[in-house]
Amino acid sequence: MSLRLSPALRHLRASKFTCNNCLRKKHTKISDEVHGMLRVDHAGEFGANRIYAGQMAVLGRSKSAALIQHMWDQEKEHKKIFDDLMVKHRVRPTALMPFWHIAGFLLGAGSAVLGEKSAMACTVAVEASIVEHYNDQLRKLANENPEKHAEIMAAIKKCRDEEQEHHDTGMDKGAEQAPLYKAMTAAIKVGCKAAIALSTKV
Amino acid sequence: MTHPLSSCFCSCRVNRGGQAENSLFSLFRGSVHLWKIDRMLARYLPLLQCYGNFMGRTTIIARPLLASNFSTNGTTSQDANASAQSEGRREEQVSSSKEDDVKFKIFSAALPLVHQLGWTKECLEAGAESIGFSKSSHGIFEHGGTSFVQFFHRNCNKELRKIAKVEQIESAKSDELTKVHQLLEKRLQMILPYLPQWPQAMALMSRPHSSLDSYKLLYELADDICFFAGDRSLNATWYTKRAAVAGLYITGELSLVQDKSANCDESWQMLARRIEDLRKVEEFGGSCSRQQEILKDIAQSSLTLIRNLTGMQSYQRNSR
């Protein structure tokens, strides 16, 4: 059956090989779940940036400033990676960004006010829960479709390895000697879990 | 709760071609096992319910989608059943794309008739008839006129995306708000041919059962316009920009519907003024962010003050 299409609608048949959603050639469309993963990772790296910014605001002239600055620079790089992935897949950022902006800075500055060792304890707690979270994501992606998500998995792996490094450096710098180490890390870990759950959805 | 009609169409989708009649016939012959009755009841119950609910509208129910598919030839009912079961899954997959195709054909045939018949079921009916489909095949649009309008919106969004891709390359230099303005104008121009009927379409879109889909379409539109205008923000601005664009589109629609000036000039001027307003807001935001440096200094010095007050400075000095 032959059918004449109105000119306004003809493109629907023609545009088969470019992605409808962005300017690139057709790339594999990712599912909503992976969108959520990218959203929470982006929010996490953004939060980590703010934590280090808070720590640097307080400890900017102390002897561990160089170390914190180095870790911050790495976090900036991570955020850049996820920024690019977010734009590429057109993922909606979490609506809680302004909140993480303030909360991250306050957590960093607050822990740094208690001393360098407390700042390290905060880093250790945050990085530990982030590494765990990245590992969960990697397992999920590997189970689902490792070839399709190769790029995202590579990004997560790189970030995870460096976060693990931060965790170990924090331990080396005497995080465990901070006052109320156990209570503080437990509280921060609970906070991180809640933040992860919220940022995936909202 | 879903619309009662939608469940009817779900079962229609799987069992096209008059199988409903076939299997019911075999049931009466007594040649079917008990487990088959069970399965059949599950399958056809919604259909029967629907039949009860809509006795007056028999044209919608259990009619095959395509006139050519409707055949009650000599094959025995059991053969038909067996083959239907083995191929059921595959057929379901194929049918969804086939159905989209049919929908698209009916839709594009009905669109020129909107001027006479409005965004109604009757218009879809006439469109289907004009290209040789059964008159009742408009039934695949689950909510009649509302689905028609949504289909139109979706197509306009797709078309805008295509236009935007070309524009992006041409006008790479112009700034974001200018591009937003251009794209919004292009999108609003798409509804111009249907302006006399547009209030009806807006009313259909704002009905409770379709409002969720309408919001999704509006979000899709705002997201596309912002993305192709070059917005790459990944913070709260992402939300404010999209909300502003969606608001502008709705305002433009409302003003177009009431516009009595030649070529709808007043509406286009209104749109340009709103864009200028947005530009002013953006400039104000820019000047605010320049004050951030000062705020930072204040925060830093107050932190030092707190540290001194609580004695943390001396604690650290002693612990070294």
Coordinates of C-alpha atoms in Angstrom, one line a residue:
Chain A
M1 CA 0.0 0.0 0.0
S2 CA 1.6 3.2 -1.0
L3 CA 1.1 6.2 1.2
R4 CA 1.9 9.8 0.8
L5 CA 3.4 11.4 3.9
S6 CA 3.0 15.1 4.5
P7 CA 6.4 16.8 4.1
A8 CA 6.5 17.8 7.8
L9 CA 6.5 14.1 8.8
R10 CA 8.8 12.7 6.2
H11 CA 12.0 13.0 8.4
L12 CA 10.7 10.3 10.7
R13 CA 11.7 7.7 8.1
A14 CA 14.9 9.4 7.1
S15 CA 16.8 9.9 10.4
K16 CA 17.7 6.4 11.1
F17 CA 21.5 6.7 11.6
T18 CA 21.8 9.7 13.9
C19 CA 20.8 9.7 17.5
N20 CA 17.5 11.4 18.0
N21 CA 18.6 12.9 21.3
C22 CA 21.9 14.5 20.6
L23 CA 24.2 15.6 17.9
R24 CA 26.3 12.6 17.6
K25 CA 25.9 9.6 15.4
K26 CA 23.7 6.9 16.9
H27 CA 25.2 5.7 20.1
T28 CA 23.7 3.0 22.3
K29 CA 21.0 4.4 24.4
I30 CA 21.4 3.6 28.1
S31 CA 18.6 2.6 30.4
D32 CA 17.0 4.6 33.2
E33 CA 18.9 2.7 35.8
V34 CA 22.3 3.6 34.3
H35 CA 21.0 7.2 34.1
G36 CA 20.5 7.0 37.8
M37 CA 24.0 5.6 38.3
L38 CA 25.6 8.5 36.4
R39 CA 23.4 11.0 38.3
V40 CA 24.5 9.7 41.7
D41 CA 28.2 9.4 40.7
H42 CA 28.2 13.0 39.4
A43 CA 26.6 14.2 42.6
G44 CA 29.1 12.2 44.6
E45 CA 32.1 13.7 42.8
F46 CA 30.6 17.1 43.2
G47 CA 30.1 16.5 46.9
A48 CA 33.7 15.3 47.3
N49 CA 34.9 18.4 45.6
R50 CA 33.0 20.5 48.0
I51 CA 34.3 18.5 51.0
Y52 CA 37.9 19.2 49.9
A53 CA 37.1 22.8 49.3
G54 CA 35.8 23.1 52.8
Q55 CA 38.9 21.4 54.2
M56 CA 41.2 23.6 52.2
A57 CA 39.3 26.7 53.4
V58 CA 40.3 25.8 56.9
L59 CA 43.6 23.9 56.5
G60 CA 44.9 26.0 53.6
R61 CA 48.0 27.0 55.5
S62 CA 48.7 23.9 57.4
K63 CA 51.3 21.3 56.6
S64 CA 48.9 18.8 55.1
A65 CA 47.6 21.5 52.6
A66 CA 49.7 20.1 49.7
L67 CA 48.3 16.6 50.3
I68 CA 44.7 17.8 50.4
Q69 CA 45.2 20.0 47.3
H70 CA 46.6 16.9 45.5
M71 CA 43.5 14.9 46.4
W72 CA 41.2 17.8 45.5
D73 CA 42.9 18.1 42.0
Q74 CA 42.2 14.4 41.4
E75 CA 38.5 14.9 42.5
K76 CA 38.2 17.8 40.0
E77 CA 39.4 15.5 37.3
H78 CA 36.8 12.9 38.3
K79 CA 34.1 15.5 38.2
K80 CA 35.2 16.5 34.7
I81 CA 34.9 12.8 33.6
F82 CA 31.3 12.5 34.9
D83 CA 30.4 16.0 33.6
D84 CA 31.3 14.8 30.1
L85 CA 29.4 11.5 30.5
M86 CA 26.3 13.4 31.8
V87 CA 26.2 15.7 28.8
K88 CA 26.9 12.9 26.4
H89 CA 24.0 10.8 27.7
R90 CA 21.8 13.8 28.5
V91 CA 21.3 12.8 32.1
R92 CA 19.3 15.0 34.4
P93 CA 21.4 16.2 37.3
T94 CA 20.0 15.6 40.8
A95 CA 17.7 18.3 42.1
L96 CA 19.7 18.3 45.4
M97 CA 22.8 19.9 43.9
P98 CA 22.4 23.2 45.8
F99 CA 22.0 21.2 49.0
W100 CA 25.2 19.1 48.4
H101 CA 27.0 22.3 47.6
I102 CA 26.4 23.6 51.1
A103 CA 26.4 20.2 52.9
G104 CA 29.7 19.1 51.4
F105 CA 31.4 22.3 52.2
L106 CA 30.1 22.2 55.8
L107 CA 31.2 18.6 56.3
G108 CA 34.7 19.4 55.0
A109 CA 35.1 22.6 56.9
G110 CA 33.5 21.1 60.0
S111 CA 35.8 18.1 60.2
A112 CA 38.8 20.3 59.4
V113 CA 38.0 22.6 62.3
L114 CA 38.4 19.7 64.6
G115 CA 42.0 19.2 63.4
E116 CA 44.0 17.6 60.6
K117 CA 43.5 14.1 61.9
S118 CA 39.7 14.6 62.0
A119 CA 39.8 15.9 58.5
M120 CA 41.6 12.7 57.5
A121 CA 39.0 10.6 59.4
C122 CA 36.3 12.3 57.4
T123 CA 38.1 11.6 54.1
V124 CA 38.5 7.9 55.1
A125 CA 34.8 7.5 56.0
V126 CA 33.6 9.2 52.8
E127 CA 36.1 7.4 50.5
A128 CA 35.3 4.0 52.1
S129 CA 31.6 4.3 51.4
I130 CA 32.2 5.7 47.9
V131 CA 34.5 2.8 47.0
E132 CA 31.9 0.3 48.2
H133 CA 29.3 2.1 46.1
Y134 CA 31.4 2.1 43.0
N135 CA 32.1 -1.6 43.4
D136 CA 28.4 -2.3 43.6
Q137 CA 27.8 -0.3 40.4
L138 CA 30.6 -2.1 38.6
R139 CA 29.2 -5.5 39.6
K140 CA 25.7 -4.5 38.4
L141 CA 27.0 -3.1 35.1
A142 CA 29.2 -6.2 34.5
N143 CA 26.2 -8.4 35.1
E144 CA 24.0 -6.4 32.7
N145 CA 26.1 -5.7 29.6
P146 CA 29.8 -5.1 30.0
E147 CA 30.4 -4.2 26.3
K148 CA 27.6 -1.7 26.1
H149 CA 28.7 0.1 29.3
A150 CA 32.5 -0.2 28.7
E151 CA 33.0 3.6 28.7
I152 CA 31.1 4.1 31.9
M153 CA 32.8 1.2 33.6
A154 CA 36.2 2.5 32.7
A155 CA 35.4 5.8 34.2
I156 CA 34.1 4.3 37.4
K157 CA 37.1 2.0 37.7
K158 CA 39.5 4.9 37.4
C159 CA 37.7 6.9 40.0
R160 CA 37.4 3.9 42.3
D161 CA 41.1 3.2 42.3
E162 CA 42.0 6.8 43.1
E163 CA 39.3 7.0 45.8
Q164 CA 40.9 3.9 47.3
E165 CA 44.3 5.7 47.3
H166 CA 42.8 8.6 49.1
H167 CA 41.4 6.3 51.7
D168 CA 44.8 4.7 52.3
T169 CA 46.6 8.0 52.5
G170 CA 44.0 9.1 55.1
M171 CA 44.8 6.0 57.1
D172 CA 48.5 6.6 56.8
K173 CA 48.1 10.2 58.1
G174 CA 46.7 9.0 61.3
A175 CA 43.0 9.2 60.8
E176 CA 42.4 6.6 63.5
Q177 CA 43.9 8.8 66.1
A178 CA 41.3 11.5 65.6
P179 CA 39.0 12.1 68.6
L180 CA 35.8 10.0 68.5
Y181 CA 37.1 8.3 65.3
K182 CA 34.5 5.4 65.3
A183 CA 31.5 7.5 66.1
M184 CA 32.4 10.1 63.5
T185 CA 33.1 7.7 60.7
A186 CA 29.9 5.7 61.4
A187 CA 27.9 8.9 61.3
I188 CA 29.5 10.0 58.0
K189 CA 29.0 6.6 56.4
V190 CA 25.3 6.6 57.3
G191 CA 25.1 10.1 55.8
C192 CA 26.8 9.0 52.6
K193 CA 24.4 6.0 52.2
A194 CA 21.4 8.3 52.6
A195 CA 22.9 10.8 50.1
I196 CA 23.5 8.0 47.6
A197 CA 20.0 6.7 47.9
L198 CA 18.5 10.2 47.5
S199 CA 20.6 11.3 44.6
T200 CA 19.9 8.3 42.5
K201 CA 16.2 9.1 42.4
V202 CA 15.7 12.7 43.1
Chain B
M1 CA -6.4 2.2 37.4
T2 CA -6.0 1.9 33.7
H3 CA -8.7 2.7 31.3
P4 CA -11.0 -0.2 30.7
L5 CA -10.6 0.2 27.0
S6 CA -6.8 -0.2 27.2
S7 CA -7.1 -3.7 28.5
C8 CA -9.4 -4.5 25.7
F9 CA -6.8 -3.4 23.2
C10 CA -4.0 -5.3 24.9
S11 CA -5.9 -8.5 24.2
C12 CA -6.8 -7.4 20.7
R13 CA -3.2 -6.8 19.9
V14 CA -2.1 -10.4 20.6
N15 CA -5.1 -12.0 19.0
R16 CA -5.7 -10.2 15.8
G17 CA -7.4 -11.9 12.9
G18 CA -10.6 -13.1 14.5
Q19 CA -9.0 -15.6 16.8
A20 CA -11.4 -14.5 19.5
E21 CA -14.3 -16.0 17.6
N22 CA -12.4 -19.1 16.7
S23 CA -11.4 -20.1 20.3
L24 CA -14.8 -19.3 21.7
F25 CA -16.2 -21.6 19.0
S26 CA -13.9 -24.4 20.0
L27 CA -14.9 -23.9 23.6
F28 CA -18.5 -24.6 22.8
R29 CA -17.6 -27.7 20.8
G30 CA -16.2 -29.1 24.0
S31 CA -12.9 -30.1 22.3
V32 CA -10.7 -28.0 24.7
H33 CA -9.0 -29.2 27.8
L34 CA -9.6 -27.6 31.1
W35 CA -6.3 -25.8 31.4
K36 CA -7.0 -24.2 28.0
I37 CA -10.3 -22.9 29.3
D38 CA -8.5 -21.3 32.2
R39 CA -6.0 -19.6 30.0
M40 CA -8.6 -18.5 27.6
L41 CA -10.7 -17.0 30.3
A42 CA -7.7 -15.0 31.5
R43 CA -7.2 -13.9 28.0
Y44 CA -10.6 -13.0 26.9
L45 CA -12.2 -11.9 30.2
P46 CA -11.2 -8.2 29.8
L47 CA -12.6 -8.5 26.3
L48 CA -15.9 -9.8 27.5
Q49 CA -16.0 -7.2 30.3
C50 CA -15.4 -4.6 27.7
Y51 CA -18.1 -5.9 25.6
G52 CA -20.5 -5.6 28.6
N53 CA -19.4 -2.1 29.4
F54 CA -19.5 -0.8 25.9
M55 CA -22.5 -2.6 24.3
G56 CA -23.4 0.6 22.5
R57 CA -20.0 0.9 20.9
T58 CA -19.6 -2.4 19.4
T59 CA -17.4 -1.1 16.6
I60 CA -14.4 -0.8 18.9
I61 CA -14.5 -4.3 20.2
A62 CA -12.7 -7.3 19.0
R63 CA -12.5 -6.1 15.5
P64 CA -9.3 -6.8 13.6
L65 CA -7.1 -3.9 13.0
L66 CA -6.6 -4.3 9.4
A67 CA -9.4 -5.3 7.0
S68 CA -7.0 -7.6 5.1
N69 CA -6.2 -9.5 8.3
F70 CA -9.8 -10.4 8.9
S71 CA -10.4 -13.8 7.5
T72 CA -12.3 -16.8 8.8
N73 CA -11.0 -19.3 6.5
G74 CA -11.4 -23.1 6.6
T75 CA -8.6 -24.0 9.1
T76 CA -9.8 -25.8 12.1
S77 CA -9.9 -23.8 15.4
Q78 CA -7.4 -26.1 17.1
D79 CA -4.8 -25.6 14.4
A80 CA -5.2 -21.9 14.8
N81 CA -4.9 -22.1 18.5
A82 CA -1.7 -24.2 18.5
S83 CA 0.0 -22.0 16.0
A84 CA -1.1 -18.9 17.9
Q85 CA 0.4 -20.2 21.1
S86 CA 3.8 -21.2 19.6
E87 CA 4.1 -17.9 17.8
G88 CA 2.5 -15.7 20.4
R89 CA 5.6 -14.2 21.8
R90 CA 7.2 -13.4 18.5
E91 CA 4.0 -12.0 17.2
E92 CA 3.7 -9.7 20.2
Q93 CA 7.2 -8.2 19.5
V94 CA 6.5 -7.7 15.8
S95 CA 3.0 -6.3 16.4
S96 CA 4.3 -3.4 18.5
S97 CA 6.4 -2.0 15.7
K98 CA 3.7 -2.8 13.2
E99 CA 1.2 -1.1 15.4
D100 CA 3.3 2.1 15.5
D101 CA 3.5 1.9 11.8
V102 CA -0.3 1.7 11.5
K103 CA -0.7 4.4 14.1
F104 CA 1.6 6.7 12.1
K105 CA -0.2 6.0 8.9
I106 CA -3.6 6.8 10.4
F107 CA -2.3 9.8 12.1
S108 CA -0.7 11.4 9.1
A109 CA -3.9 10.7 7.0
A110 CA -6.1 12.2 9.7
L111 CA -4.0 15.4 10.3
P112 CA -5.3 17.3 7.2
L113 CA -8.8 16.6 8.3
V114 CA -8.4 18.3 11.6
H115 CA -9.7 21.6 10.2
Q116 CA -13.1 20.1 9.5
L117 CA -13.5 17.5 12.3
G118 CA -11.3 18.8 15.1
W119 CA -9.1 16.7 17.4
T120 CA -11.6 13.9 17.7
K121 CA -12.2 10.2 17.3
E122 CA -14.3 11.0 14.2
C123 CA -11.3 12.6 12.6
L124 CA -9.2 9.6 13.2
E125 CA -12.0 7.4 11.9
A126 CA -12.2 9.5 8.7
G127 CA -8.4 9.4 8.3
A128 CA -8.3 5.6 8.6
E129 CA -11.1 5.2 6.1
S130 CA -9.4 7.5 3.6
I131 CA -6.3 5.2 3.3
G132 CA -8.3 2.0 3.2
F133 CA -8.2 0.8 6.8
S134 CA -11.2 -0.3 8.7
K135 CA -13.3 2.5 10.1
S136 CA -12.9 1.1 13.6
S137 CA -9.1 0.9 13.5
H138 CA -8.9 4.3 15.2
G139 CA -9.3 2.1 18.3
I140 CA -5.6 1.6 18.6
F141 CA -5.3 5.2 19.8
E142 CA -6.1 4.4 23.4
H143 CA -7.7 7.7 24.4
G144 CA -9.1 8.8 21.1
G145 CA -8.6 12.5 20.6
T146 CA -6.2 12.9 23.4
S147 CA -3.8 10.3 21.9
F148 CA -4.2 12.1 18.6
V149 CA -3.0 15.4 20.1
Q150 CA -0.2 13.7 22.0
F151 CA 0.9 12.0 18.8
F152 CA 1.0 15.4 17.1
H153 CA 3.0 16.9 19.9
R154 CA 5.5 14.0 19.8
N155 CA 6.0 14.4 16.1
C156 CA 6.5 18.2 16.4
N157 CA 9.1 17.6 19.1
K158 CA 10.9 15.1 16.8
E159 CA 10.8 17.6 13.9
L160 CA 12.1 20.4 16.2
R161 CA 15.0 18.1 17.1
K162 CA 15.8 17.7 13.5
I163 CA 15.7 21.4 12.7
A164 CA 17.8 22.1 15.8
K165 CA 20.5 19.8 14.6
V166 CA 20.8 21.7 11.4
E167 CA 20.6 25.1 13.1
Q168 CA 23.3 24.2 15.6
I169 CA 25.8 24.0 12.8
E170 CA 24.7 27.2 11.1
S171 CA 24.4 29.5 14.0
A172 CA 27.1 28.3 16.2
K173 CA 28.0 31.9 17.2
S174 CA 24.7 33.3 18.4
D175 CA 24.2 33.1 22.2
E176 CA 22.1 30.7 24.1
L177 CA 19.0 32.9 24.7
T178 CA 18.8 33.9 21.0
K179 CA 18.8 30.2 20.1
V180 CA 16.1 29.5 22.7
H181 CA 14.1 32.3 21.1
Q182 CA 14.5 30.9 17.6
L183 CA 13.7 27.4 18.6
L184 CA 10.6 28.4 20.6
E185 CA 9.4 30.4 17.7
K186 CA 9.9 27.5 15.3
R187 CA 8.1 25.2 17.7
L188 CA 5.1 27.6 18.1
Q189 CA 4.9 28.0 14.4
M190 CA 4.2 24.3 14.0
I191 CA 0.8 24.8 15.7
L192 CA -0.1 27.8 13.6
P193 CA -1.9 25.7 10.8
Y194 CA -4.2 24.2 13.5
L195 CA -4.7 27.4 15.5
P196 CA -8.6 27.5 15.2
Q197 CA -8.7 24.0 16.6
W198 CA -5.9 24.5 19.1
P199 CA -8.0 25.4 22.2
Q200 CA -9.6 22.0 21.9
A201 CA -6.2 20.3 21.8
M202 CA -5.0 22.3 24.9
A203 CA -8.2 21.2 26.7
L204 CA -7.6 17.6 25.8
M205 CA -4.0 17.7 27.0
S206 CA -5.0 19.2 30.3
R207 CA -7.5 16.6 31.2
P208 CA -6.5 14.6 34.4
H209 CA -5.9 11.3 32.7
S210 CA -3.6 12.7 30.1
S211 CA -1.9 15.4 32.2
L212 CA 1.0 13.1 33.2
D213 CA 1.8 12.4 29.5
S214 CA 1.4 16.1 28.7
Y215 CA 3.9 17.1 31.3
K216 CA 6.3 14.5 30.0
L217 CA 6.0 15.9 26.5
L218 CA 6.5 19.4 27.8
Y219 CA 9.6 18.3 29.7
E220 CA 10.9 16.7 26.6
L221 CA 10.3 19.9 24.6
A222 CA 12.0 22.1 27.2
D223 CA 14.9 19.7 27.6
D224 CA 15.5 19.6 23.8
I225 CA 15.3 23.3 23.4
C226 CA 17.8 23.9 26.2
F227 CA 20.1 21.2 25.0
F228 CA 20.3 22.4 21.4
A229 CA 20.6 26.0 22.5
G230 CA 23.9 24.9 24.0
D231 CA 23.0 24.6 27.7
R232 CA 25.5 22.3 29.4
S233 CA 24.8 23.3 33.0
L234 CA 24.8 20.5 35.6
N235 CA 23.4 22.2 38.7
A236 CA 20.3 24.0 39.8
T237 CA 20.4 26.1 36.7
W238 CA 19.5 23.0 34.7
Y239 CA 16.1 23.1 36.4
T240 CA 15.5 26.8 36.3
K241 CA 16.3 27.0 32.6
R242 CA 14.0 24.2 31.7
A243 CA 11.2 25.6 33.8
A244 CA 11.6 29.0 32.2
V245 CA 11.5 27.5 28.7
A246 CA 8.4 25.4 29.5
G247 CA 6.7 28.4 30.9
L248 CA 7.5 30.5 27.9
Y249 CA 6.1 27.8 25.6
I250 CA 2.8 27.6 27.5
T251 CA 2.6 31.5 27.6
G252 CA 3.2 31.6 23.8
E253 CA 0.5 28.9 23.2
L254 CA -2.0 30.8 25.3
S255 CA -1.3 34.1 23.7
L256 CA -1.4 32.6 20.2
V257 CA -4.8 31.2 20.8
Q258 CA -6.2 34.6 21.8
D259 CA -4.2 36.6 19.2
K260 CA -6.3 38.6 16.7
S261 CA -3.5 40.6 15.1
A262 CA -2.3 40.0 11.6
N263 CA 0.2 37.1 11.4
C264 CA 0.0 36.9 15.2
D265 CA 2.5 39.7 15.5
E266 CA 1.5 40.6 19.0
S267 CA 2.4 37.1 20.2
W268 CA 5.8 37.1 18.6
Q269 CA 6.5 40.5 20.1
M270 CA 5.4 39.2 23.5
L271 CA 7.8 36.3 23.2
A272 CA 10.6 38.6 22.3
R273 CA 9.9 40.8 25.3
R274 CA 9.9 37.7 27.6
I275 CA 13.2 36.7 26.2
E276 CA 14.6 40.2 27.0
D277 CA 13.3 39.8 30.5
L278 CA 15.2 36.5 30.9
R279 CA 18.3 38.2 29.6
K280 CA 18.0 40.9 32.3
V281 CA 17.6 38.2 34.9
E282 CA 20.8 36.5 33.6
E283 CA 22.8 39.7 33.8
F284 CA 21.7 40.3 37.3
G285 CA 22.8 36.8 38.3
G286 CA 26.2 37.4 36.7
S287 CA 26.7 40.6 38.7
C288 CA 25.7 38.7 41.9
S289 CA 28.3 36.0 41.3
R290 CA 31.0 38.7 41.1
Q291 CA 30.3 39.4 44.8
Q292 CA 31.1 35.8 45.6
E293 CA 34.7 36.5 46.3
I294 CA 33.8 38.9 49.1
L295 CA 31.4 36.4 50.6
K296 CA 34.2 33.8 50.6
D297 CA 36.5 36.1 52.5
I298 CA 33.9 36.8 55.1
A299 CA 33.2 33.0 55.6
Q300 CA 36.9 32.3 55.9
S301 CA 37.5 34.9 58.5
S302 CA 34.5 33.9 60.5
L303 CA 35.8 30.3 60.5
T304 CA 39.1 31.5 61.9
L305 CA 37.2 33.4 64.5
I306 CA 35.3 30.3 65.6
R307 CA 38.5 28.3 65.8
N308 CA 40.1 31.0 68.0
L309 CA 37.0 31.2 70.2
T310 CA 36.8 27.5 70.8
G311 CA 40.5 27.2 71.4
M312 CA 41.2 24.8 68.5
Q313 CA 44.2 26.8 67.3
S314 CA 46.0 26.3 70.6
Y315 CA 44.9 22.6 70.8
Q316 CA 46.5 22.0 67.4
R317 CA 49.7 24.0 68.2
N318 CA 50.1 21.9 71.4
S319 CA 49.5 18.6 69.6
R320 CA 52.3 19.2 67.1

